CSV table of C-alpha atoms in Angstrom, one decimal:
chain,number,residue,atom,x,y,z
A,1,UNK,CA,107.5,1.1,-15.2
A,2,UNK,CA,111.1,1.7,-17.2
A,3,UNK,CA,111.6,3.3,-20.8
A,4,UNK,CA,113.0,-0.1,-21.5
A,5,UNK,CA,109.4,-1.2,-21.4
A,6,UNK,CA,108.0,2.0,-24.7
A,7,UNK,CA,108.5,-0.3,-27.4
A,8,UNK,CA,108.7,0.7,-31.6
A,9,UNK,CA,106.3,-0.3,-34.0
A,10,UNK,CA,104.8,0.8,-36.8
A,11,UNK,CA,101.4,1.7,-37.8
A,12,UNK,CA,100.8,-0.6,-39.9
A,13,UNK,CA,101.8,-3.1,-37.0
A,14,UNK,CA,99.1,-1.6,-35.2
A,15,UNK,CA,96.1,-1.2,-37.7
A,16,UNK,CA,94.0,-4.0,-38.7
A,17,UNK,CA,95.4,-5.7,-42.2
A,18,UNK,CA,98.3,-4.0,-41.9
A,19,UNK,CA,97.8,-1.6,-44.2
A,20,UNK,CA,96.1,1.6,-45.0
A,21,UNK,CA,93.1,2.5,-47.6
A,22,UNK,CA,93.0,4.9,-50.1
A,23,UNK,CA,89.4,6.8,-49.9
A,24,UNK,CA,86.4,7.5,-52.9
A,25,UNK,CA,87.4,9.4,-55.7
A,26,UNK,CA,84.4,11.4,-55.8
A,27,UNK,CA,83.3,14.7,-56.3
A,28,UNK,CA,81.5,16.7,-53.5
A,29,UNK,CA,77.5,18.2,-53.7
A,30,UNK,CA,76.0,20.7,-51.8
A,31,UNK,CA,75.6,19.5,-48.5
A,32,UNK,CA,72.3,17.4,-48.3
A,33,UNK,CA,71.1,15.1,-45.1
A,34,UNK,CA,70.1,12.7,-47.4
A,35,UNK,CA,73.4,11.9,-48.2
A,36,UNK,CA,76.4,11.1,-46.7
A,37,UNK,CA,78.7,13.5,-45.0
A,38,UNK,CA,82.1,14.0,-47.3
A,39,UNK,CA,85.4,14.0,-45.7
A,40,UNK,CA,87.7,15.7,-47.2
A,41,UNK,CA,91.3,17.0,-46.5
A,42,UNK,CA,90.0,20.4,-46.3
A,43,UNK,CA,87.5,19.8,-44.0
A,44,UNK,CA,90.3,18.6,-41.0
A,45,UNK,CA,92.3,21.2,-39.2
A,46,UNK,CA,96.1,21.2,-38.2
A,47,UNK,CA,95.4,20.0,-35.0
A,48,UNK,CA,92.5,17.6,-36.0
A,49,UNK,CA,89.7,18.6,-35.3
A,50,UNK,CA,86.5,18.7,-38.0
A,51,UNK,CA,86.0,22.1,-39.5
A,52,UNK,CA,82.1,22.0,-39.8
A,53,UNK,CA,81.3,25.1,-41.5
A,54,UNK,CA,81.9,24.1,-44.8
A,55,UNK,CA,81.2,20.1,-44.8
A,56,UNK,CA,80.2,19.0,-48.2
A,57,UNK,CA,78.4,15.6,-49.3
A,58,UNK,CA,78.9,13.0,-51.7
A,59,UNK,CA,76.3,11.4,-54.1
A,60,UNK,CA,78.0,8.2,-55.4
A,61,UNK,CA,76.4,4.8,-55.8
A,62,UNK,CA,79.6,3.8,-53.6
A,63,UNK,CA,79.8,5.8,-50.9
A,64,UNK,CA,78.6,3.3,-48.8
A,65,UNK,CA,81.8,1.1,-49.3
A,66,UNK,CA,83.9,4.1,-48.3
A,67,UNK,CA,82.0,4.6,-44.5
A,68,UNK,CA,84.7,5.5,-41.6
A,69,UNK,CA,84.0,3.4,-38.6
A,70,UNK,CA,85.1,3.6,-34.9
A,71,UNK,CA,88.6,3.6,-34.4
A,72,UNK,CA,89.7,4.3,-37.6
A,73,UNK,CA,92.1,7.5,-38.8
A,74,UNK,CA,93.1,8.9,-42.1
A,75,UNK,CA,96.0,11.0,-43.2
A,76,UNK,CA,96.1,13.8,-45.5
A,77,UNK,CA,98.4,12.3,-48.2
A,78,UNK,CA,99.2,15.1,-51.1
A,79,UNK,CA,99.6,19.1,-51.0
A,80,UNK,CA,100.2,21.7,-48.4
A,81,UNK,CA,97.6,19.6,-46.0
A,82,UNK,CA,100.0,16.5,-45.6
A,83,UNK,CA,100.0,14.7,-42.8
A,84,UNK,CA,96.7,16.3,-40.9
A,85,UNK,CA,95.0,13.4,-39.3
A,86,UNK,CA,91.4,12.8,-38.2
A,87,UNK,CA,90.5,10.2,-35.3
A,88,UNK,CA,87.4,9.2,-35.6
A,89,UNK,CA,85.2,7.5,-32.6
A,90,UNK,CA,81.4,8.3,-34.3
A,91,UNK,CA,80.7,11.2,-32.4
A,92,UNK,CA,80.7,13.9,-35.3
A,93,UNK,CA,78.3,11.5,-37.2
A,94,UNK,CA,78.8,9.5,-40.2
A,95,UNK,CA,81.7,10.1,-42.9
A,96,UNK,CA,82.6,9.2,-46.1
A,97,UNK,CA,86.6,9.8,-47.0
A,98,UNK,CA,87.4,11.2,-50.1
A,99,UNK,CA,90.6,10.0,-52.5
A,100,UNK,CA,93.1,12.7,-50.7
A,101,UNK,CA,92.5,10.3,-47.3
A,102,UNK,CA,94.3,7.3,-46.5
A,103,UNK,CA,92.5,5.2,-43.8
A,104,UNK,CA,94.1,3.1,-41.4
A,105,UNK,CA,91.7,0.8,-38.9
A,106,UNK,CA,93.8,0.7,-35.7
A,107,UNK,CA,93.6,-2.9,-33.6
A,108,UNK,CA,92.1,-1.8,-30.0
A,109,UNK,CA,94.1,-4.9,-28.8
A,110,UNK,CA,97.5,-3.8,-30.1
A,111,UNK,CA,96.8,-0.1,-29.0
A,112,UNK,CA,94.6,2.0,-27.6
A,113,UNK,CA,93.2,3.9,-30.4
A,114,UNK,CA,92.8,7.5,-28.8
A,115,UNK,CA,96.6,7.3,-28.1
A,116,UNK,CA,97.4,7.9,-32.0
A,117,UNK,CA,95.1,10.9,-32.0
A,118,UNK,CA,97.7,12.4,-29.5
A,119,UNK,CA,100.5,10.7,-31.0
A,120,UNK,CA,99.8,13.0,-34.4
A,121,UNK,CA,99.8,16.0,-32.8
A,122,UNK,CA,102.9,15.5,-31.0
A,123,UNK,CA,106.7,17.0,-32.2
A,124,UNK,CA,107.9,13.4,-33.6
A,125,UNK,CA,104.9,13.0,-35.5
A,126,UNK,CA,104.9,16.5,-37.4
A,127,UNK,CA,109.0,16.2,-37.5
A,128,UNK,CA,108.4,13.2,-39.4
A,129,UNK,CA,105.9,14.5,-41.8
A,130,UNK,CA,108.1,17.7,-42.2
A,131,UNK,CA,110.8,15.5,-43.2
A,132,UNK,CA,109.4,14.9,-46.7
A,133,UNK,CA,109.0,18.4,-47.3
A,134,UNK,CA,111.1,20.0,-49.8
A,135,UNK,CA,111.7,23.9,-48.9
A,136,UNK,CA,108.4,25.3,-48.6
A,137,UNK,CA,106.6,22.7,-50.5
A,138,UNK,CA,105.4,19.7,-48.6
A,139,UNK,CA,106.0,15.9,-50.1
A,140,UNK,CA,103.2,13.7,-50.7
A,141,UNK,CA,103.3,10.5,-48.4
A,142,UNK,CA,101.5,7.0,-49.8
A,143,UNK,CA,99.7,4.0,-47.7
A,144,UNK,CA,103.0,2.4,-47.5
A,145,UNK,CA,105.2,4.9,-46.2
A,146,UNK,CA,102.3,5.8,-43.7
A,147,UNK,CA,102.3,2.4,-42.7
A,148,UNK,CA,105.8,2.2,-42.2
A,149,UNK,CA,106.0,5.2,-40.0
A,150,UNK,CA,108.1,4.3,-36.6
A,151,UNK,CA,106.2,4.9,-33.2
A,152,UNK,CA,107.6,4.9,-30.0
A,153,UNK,CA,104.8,3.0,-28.0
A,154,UNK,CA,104.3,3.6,-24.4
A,155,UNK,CA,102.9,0.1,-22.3
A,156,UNK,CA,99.3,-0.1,-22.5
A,157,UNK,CA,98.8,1.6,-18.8
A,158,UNK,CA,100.6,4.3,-19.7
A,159,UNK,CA,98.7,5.1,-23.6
A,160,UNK,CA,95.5,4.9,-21.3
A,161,UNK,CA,96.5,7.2,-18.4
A,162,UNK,CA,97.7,9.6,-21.5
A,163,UNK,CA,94.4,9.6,-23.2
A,164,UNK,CA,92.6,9.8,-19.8
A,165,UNK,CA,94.7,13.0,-18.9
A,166,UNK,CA,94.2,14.5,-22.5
A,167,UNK,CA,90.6,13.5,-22.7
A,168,UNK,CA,89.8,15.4,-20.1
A,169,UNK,CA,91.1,18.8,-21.6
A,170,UNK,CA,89.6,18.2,-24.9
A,171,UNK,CA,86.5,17.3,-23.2
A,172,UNK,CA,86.6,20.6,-21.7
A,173,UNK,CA,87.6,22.8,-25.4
A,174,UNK,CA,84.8,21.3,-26.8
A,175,UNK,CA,82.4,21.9,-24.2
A,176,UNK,CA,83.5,25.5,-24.6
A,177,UNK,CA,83.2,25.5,-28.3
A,178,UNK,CA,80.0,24.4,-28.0
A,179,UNK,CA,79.2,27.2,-26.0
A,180,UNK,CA,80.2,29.6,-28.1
A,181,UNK,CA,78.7,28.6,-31.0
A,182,UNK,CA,75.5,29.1,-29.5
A,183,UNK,CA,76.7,32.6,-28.2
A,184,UNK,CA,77.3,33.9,-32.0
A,185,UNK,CA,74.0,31.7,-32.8
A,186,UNK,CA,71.9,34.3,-30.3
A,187,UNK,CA,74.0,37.0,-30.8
A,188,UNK,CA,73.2,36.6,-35.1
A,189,UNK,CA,69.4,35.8,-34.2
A,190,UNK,CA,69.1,39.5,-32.1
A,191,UNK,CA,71.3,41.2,-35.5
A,192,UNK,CA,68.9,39.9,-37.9
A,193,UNK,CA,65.7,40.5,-35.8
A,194,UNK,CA,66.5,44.1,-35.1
A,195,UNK,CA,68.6,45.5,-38.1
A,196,UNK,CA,67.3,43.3,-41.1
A,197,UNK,CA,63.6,42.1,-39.9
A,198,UNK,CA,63.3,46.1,-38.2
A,199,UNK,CA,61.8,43.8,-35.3
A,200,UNK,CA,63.9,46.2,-32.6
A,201,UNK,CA,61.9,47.5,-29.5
A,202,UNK,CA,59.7,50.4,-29.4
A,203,UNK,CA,59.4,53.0,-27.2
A,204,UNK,CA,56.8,50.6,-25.6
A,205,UNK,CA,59.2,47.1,-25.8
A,206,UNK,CA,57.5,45.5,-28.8
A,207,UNK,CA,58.9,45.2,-31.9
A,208,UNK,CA,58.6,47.9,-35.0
A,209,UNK,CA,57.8,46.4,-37.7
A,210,UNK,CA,55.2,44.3,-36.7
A,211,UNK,CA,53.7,46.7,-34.3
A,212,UNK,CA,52.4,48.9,-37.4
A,213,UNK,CA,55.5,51.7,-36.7
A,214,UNK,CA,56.2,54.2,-39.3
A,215,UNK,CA,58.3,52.2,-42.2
A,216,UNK,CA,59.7,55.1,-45.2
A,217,UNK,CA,61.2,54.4,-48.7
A,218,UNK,CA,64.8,54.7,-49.2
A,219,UNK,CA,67.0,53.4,-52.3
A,220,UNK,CA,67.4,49.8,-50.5
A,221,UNK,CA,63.8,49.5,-49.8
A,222,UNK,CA,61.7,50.0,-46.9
A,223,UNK,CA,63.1,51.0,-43.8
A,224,UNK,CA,62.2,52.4,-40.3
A,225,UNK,CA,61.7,56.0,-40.0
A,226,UNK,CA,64.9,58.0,-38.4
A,227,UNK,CA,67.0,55.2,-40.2
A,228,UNK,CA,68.8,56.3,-43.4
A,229,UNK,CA,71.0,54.2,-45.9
A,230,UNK,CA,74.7,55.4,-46.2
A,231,UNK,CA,78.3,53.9,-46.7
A,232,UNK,CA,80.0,52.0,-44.3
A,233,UNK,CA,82.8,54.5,-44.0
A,234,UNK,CA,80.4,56.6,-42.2
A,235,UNK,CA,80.5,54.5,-39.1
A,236,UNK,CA,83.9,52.6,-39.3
A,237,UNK,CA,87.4,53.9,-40.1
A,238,UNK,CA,89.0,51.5,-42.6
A,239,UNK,CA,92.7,51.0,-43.2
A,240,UNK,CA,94.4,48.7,-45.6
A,241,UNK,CA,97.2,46.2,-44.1
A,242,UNK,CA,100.8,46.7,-45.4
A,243,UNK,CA,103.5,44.0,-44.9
A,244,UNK,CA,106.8,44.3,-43.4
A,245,UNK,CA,110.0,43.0,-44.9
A,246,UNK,CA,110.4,39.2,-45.3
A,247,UNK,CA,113.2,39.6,-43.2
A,248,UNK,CA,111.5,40.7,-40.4
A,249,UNK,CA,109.6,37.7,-40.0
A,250,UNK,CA,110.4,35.2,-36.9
A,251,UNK,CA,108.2,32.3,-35.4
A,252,UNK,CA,110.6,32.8,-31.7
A,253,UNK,CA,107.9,35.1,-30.3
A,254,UNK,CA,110.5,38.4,-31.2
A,255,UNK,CA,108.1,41.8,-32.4
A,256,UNK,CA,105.0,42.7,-32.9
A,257,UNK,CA,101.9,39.7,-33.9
A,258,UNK,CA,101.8,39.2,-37.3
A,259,UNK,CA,98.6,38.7,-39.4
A,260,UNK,CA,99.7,38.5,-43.6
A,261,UNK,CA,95.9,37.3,-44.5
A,262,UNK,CA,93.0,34.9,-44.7
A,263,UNK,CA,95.3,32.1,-44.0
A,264,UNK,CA,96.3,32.8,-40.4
A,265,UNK,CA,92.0,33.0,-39.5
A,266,UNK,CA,90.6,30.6,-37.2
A,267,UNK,CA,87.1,30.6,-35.5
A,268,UNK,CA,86.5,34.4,-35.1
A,269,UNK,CA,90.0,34.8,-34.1
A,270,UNK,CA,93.3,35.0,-35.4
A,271,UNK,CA,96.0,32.1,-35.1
A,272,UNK,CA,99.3,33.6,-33.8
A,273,UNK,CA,101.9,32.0,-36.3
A,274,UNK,CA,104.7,34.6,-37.6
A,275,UNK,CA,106.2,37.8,-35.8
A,276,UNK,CA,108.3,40.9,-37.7
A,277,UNK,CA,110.3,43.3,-35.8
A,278,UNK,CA,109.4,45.9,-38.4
A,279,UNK,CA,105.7,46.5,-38.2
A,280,UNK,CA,104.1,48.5,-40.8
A,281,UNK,CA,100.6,48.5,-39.8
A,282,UNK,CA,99.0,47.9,-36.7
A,283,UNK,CA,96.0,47.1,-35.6
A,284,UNK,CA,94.1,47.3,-32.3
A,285,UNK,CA,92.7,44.6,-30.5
A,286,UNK,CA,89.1,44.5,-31.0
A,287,UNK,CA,89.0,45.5,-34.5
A,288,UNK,CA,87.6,44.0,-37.2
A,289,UNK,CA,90.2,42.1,-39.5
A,290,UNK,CA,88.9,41.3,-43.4
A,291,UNK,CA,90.4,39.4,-45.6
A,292,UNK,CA,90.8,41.5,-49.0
A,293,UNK,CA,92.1,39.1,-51.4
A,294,UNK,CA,90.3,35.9,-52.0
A,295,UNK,CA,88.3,35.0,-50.8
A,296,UNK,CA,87.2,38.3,-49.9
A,297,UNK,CA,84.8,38.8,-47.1
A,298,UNK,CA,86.2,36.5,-44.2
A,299,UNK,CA,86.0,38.1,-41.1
A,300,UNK,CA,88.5,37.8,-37.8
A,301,UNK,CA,88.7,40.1,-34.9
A,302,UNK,CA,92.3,41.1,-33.5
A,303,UNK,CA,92.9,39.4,-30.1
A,304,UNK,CA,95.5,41.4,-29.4
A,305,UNK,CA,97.5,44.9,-31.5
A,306,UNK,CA,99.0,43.4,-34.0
A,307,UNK,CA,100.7,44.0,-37.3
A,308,UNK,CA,98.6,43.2,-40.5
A,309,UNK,CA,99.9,42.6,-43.9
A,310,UNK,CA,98.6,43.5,-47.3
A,311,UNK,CA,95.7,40.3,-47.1
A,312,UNK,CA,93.8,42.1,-44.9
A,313,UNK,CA,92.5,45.2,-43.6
A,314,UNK,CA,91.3,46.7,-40.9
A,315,UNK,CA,87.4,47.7,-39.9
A,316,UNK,CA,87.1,50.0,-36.4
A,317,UNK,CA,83.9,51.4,-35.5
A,318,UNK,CA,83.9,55.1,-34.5
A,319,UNK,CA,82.2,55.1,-31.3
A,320,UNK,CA,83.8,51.5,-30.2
A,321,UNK,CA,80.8,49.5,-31.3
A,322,UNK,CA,82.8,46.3,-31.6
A,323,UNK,CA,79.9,43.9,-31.7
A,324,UNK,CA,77.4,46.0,-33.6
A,325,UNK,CA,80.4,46.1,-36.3
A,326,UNK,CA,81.5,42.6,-36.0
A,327,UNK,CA,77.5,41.3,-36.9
A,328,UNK,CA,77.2,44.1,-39.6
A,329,UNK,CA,80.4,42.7,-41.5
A,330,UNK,CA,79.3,39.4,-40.9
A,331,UNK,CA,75.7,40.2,-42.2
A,332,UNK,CA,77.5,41.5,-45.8
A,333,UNK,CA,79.6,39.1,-46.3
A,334,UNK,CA,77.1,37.5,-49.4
A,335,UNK,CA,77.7,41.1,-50.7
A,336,UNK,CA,81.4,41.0,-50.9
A,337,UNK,CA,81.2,37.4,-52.6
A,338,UNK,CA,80.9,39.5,-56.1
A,339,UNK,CA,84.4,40.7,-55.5
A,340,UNK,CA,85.5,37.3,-55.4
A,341,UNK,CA,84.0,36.3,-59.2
A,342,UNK,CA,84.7,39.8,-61.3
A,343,UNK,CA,86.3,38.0,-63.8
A,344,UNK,CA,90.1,38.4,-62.4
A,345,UNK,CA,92.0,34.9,-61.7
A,346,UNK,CA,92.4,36.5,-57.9
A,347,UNK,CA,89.6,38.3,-56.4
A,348,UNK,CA,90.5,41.8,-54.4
A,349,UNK,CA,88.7,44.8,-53.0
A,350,UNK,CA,90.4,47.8,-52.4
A,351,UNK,CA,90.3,51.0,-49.7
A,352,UNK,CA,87.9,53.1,-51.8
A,353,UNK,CA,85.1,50.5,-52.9
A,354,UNK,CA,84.9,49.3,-49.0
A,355,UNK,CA,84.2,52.8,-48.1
A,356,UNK,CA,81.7,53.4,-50.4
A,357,UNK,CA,79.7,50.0,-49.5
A,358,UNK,CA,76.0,50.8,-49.0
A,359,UNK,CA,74.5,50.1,-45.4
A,360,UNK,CA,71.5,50.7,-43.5
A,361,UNK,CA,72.4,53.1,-40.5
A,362,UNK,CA,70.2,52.5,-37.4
A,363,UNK,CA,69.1,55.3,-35.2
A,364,UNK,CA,72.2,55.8,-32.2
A,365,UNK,CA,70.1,54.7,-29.3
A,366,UNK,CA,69.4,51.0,-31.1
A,367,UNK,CA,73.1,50.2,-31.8
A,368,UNK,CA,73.7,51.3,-28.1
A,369,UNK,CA,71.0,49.1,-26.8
A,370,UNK,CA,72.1,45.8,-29.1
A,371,UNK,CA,75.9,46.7,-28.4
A,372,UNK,CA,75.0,47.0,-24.6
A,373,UNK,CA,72.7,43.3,-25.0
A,374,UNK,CA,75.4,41.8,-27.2
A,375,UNK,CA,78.9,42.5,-25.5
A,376,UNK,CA,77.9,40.9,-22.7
A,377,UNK,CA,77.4,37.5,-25.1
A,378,UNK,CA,81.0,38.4,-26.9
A,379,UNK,CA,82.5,38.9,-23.6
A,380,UNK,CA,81.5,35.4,-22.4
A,381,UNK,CA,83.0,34.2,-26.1
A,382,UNK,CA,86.1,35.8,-25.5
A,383,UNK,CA,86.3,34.4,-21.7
A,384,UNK,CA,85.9,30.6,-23.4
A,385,UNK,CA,88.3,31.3,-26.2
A,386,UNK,CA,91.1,32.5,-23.2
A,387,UNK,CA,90.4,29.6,-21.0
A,388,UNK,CA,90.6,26.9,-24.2
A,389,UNK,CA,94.0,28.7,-25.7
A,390,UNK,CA,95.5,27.8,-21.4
A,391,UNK,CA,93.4,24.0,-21.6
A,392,UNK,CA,95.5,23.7,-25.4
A,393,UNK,CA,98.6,24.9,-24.1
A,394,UNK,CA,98.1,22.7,-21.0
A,395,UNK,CA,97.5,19.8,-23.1
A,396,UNK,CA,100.7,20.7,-25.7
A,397,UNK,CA,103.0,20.8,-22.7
A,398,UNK,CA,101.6,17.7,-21.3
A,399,UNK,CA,101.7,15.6,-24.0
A,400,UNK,CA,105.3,14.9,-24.5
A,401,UNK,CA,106.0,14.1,-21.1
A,402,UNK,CA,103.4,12.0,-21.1
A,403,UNK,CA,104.5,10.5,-24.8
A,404,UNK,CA,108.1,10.4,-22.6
A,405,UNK,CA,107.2,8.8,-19.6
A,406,UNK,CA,108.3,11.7,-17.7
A,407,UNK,CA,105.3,12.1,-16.0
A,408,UNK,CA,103.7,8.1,-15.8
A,409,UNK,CA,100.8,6.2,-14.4
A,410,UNK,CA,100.9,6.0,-10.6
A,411,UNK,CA,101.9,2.9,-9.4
A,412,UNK,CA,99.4,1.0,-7.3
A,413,UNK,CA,100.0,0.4,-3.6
């Protein structure tokens, strides 16, 4: 098999009709199974995957019309999000796509659909999209000039040994996400039981509450005796982030981490993006990262020290409680939300106010025993992030050679 054989087309040479279709300009509901699932640009990720936590529906006598099916993908097509793409194969259940989507429905007999999932997360892909950006400021791209995009395609053999390879790894990610979600799911389940339901184990092993143990007043209603409400600077030291020059900043690995706020978060933790060689404040790994500008609230944990800028601040528990703290953020977060609608066109929360935030402090012994139970969970989280950030590295460094031909099908015997 020769390079002489990758020939170029261009999507819309590849897609059923030939041409892409603009999505439902709709607005989105609360989500509701008794509608359809709403696809919308914000609801893909860079590298395109679904981001599930916030999926919204749509309630239009239309919808219907607008249904993604198997082997179809859509392209952001307006704003900061152009050009993330979303492969679907009917897997993450049914979606509707929204107005910002362009669909294109790719021909299984001109092309092996999974082979344009990879082919949008590869260097010519995203060079092309970046080459309607303007500064800072990305361009908008239409049907058409999605349709007329040039790709460089492989012979069959090789577009299926690619996916095969790939497959495999993703396979393997989402196995491991998966995983973890269940991990936090468990880990949540013991938080609430213990430190909101005051179900924790007795002295015997049955739970508090229930088992008709000694429950006293206090100013955020009944709690278990030897428990006492306070502020959460009296268990965590809290320091504001500060951010280094603009100068400073590099994406070639050069410095120290760098964290400016809310928009470098990913699933618990941080994506590494930008570096500065003039570090202001740092942070440790393990601590608790919070965004303090909107939308307040939104919680990270450092994966490694890193600098933080003036989006976030740090939360570090006093006795190195990084679970318990982790849960107890997480369990406030509705709290925080009234910083993020006080009337102010930017929501914000400074040093002083988080200090002062009321919490209920357990006895010492029951955060040991939950941080003891816990860990263990958050340790096996951290174990699958490591291993999926070598499988995505793996698959990044495989894919051009594979997109190449540099590394090809074996040839039969």
């Amino acid at each position: 098999m020769s390079c002489s054989e990758w020939k170029e087309v261009t999507l819309a040479d590849i897609s059923i009709g030939g041409k892409g279709s603009y999505g439902i300009s709709a607005s989105a509901v609360e989500y509701s199974e008794g509608l359809f699932t709403y696809l919308r640009i914000t609801d893909i990720s860079d590298d395109g995957i679904i981001i599930k936590d916030s999926l919204m529906s749509v309630d239009d006598k239309n919808a219907e019309k607008y249904l993604l099916e198997p082997n179809d993908i859509v392209f952001a097509r307006t704003g900061n999000s152009t050009g993330r793409s979303y492969f679907y194969d009917g897997r993450d259940g049914k979606f509707v796509y929204a107005g910002f989507l362009i669909k294109f429905s790719l021909d299984p007999e001109k092309v092996n659909p999974k082979f344009m999932r990879y082919y949008t997360i590869s260097t010519d892909y995203r060079n092309w999209v970046s080459s309607f950006s303007t500064g800072s400021t990305r361009g908008n791209i239409n049907a058409q000039t999605y349709g007329s995009m040039k790709i460089k395609l492989p012979p069959r053999k090789q577009q299926d040994f690619l996916v095969e390879i790939l497959s495999k790894l993703d396979e393997k990610i989402e196995i491991n996400k998966q995983i973890n979600k269940k991990l936090e799911e468990m880990a949540q389940a013991i938080f609430k039981h213990w430190f909101i339901d005051f179900e924790f184990p007795n002295e015997n092993g049955e739970p508090y509450k229930s088992s008709g143990e000694e429950m006293v007043e206090s100013e955020l209603g009944m709690i278990p005796k030897g428990w006492e409400v306070s502020n959460l600077n009296t268990v965590a030291d809290i320091e504001m982030g500060q951010s280094p020059k603009g100068t400073s900043y590099n994406e070639s690995g050069i410095g120290e981490v760098f964290y400016q706020g809310r928009t470098d978060f990913g699933n618990r933790f941080p994506t590494k993006r930008l570096y500065t060689t003039e570090p202001k404040k740092m942070a440790k790994a393990g601590d608790i990262l919070m965004s303090v500008r909107a939308p307040v609230g939104d919680i990270n944990i450092a994966y490694e020290d890193c600098c933080i800028g003036r989006g976030l601040c740090l939360i570090r528990n006093r006795e190195g409680h990084s679970s318990y703290m982790y849960y107890l953020m997480m369990s406030i977060r509705e709290t925080l939300e009234i910083y993020n609608s006080e009337g102010t066109v930017f929501g914000s929360i400074n040093k002083e106010t988080l200090k002062s935030l009321p919490i209920i402090k357990p006895h010492s012994s029951i955060i040991e025993m939950y941080e003891k139970l816990v860990n263990d969970l958050d340790q096996k989280y951290l174990y699958n992030v490591k291993e999926n950030r070598i499988l995505v590295s793996l698959r990044d460094t495989l894919l051009p050679k594979l997109m190449s031909g540099e590394i090809r099908v074996p040839v039969d015997n």
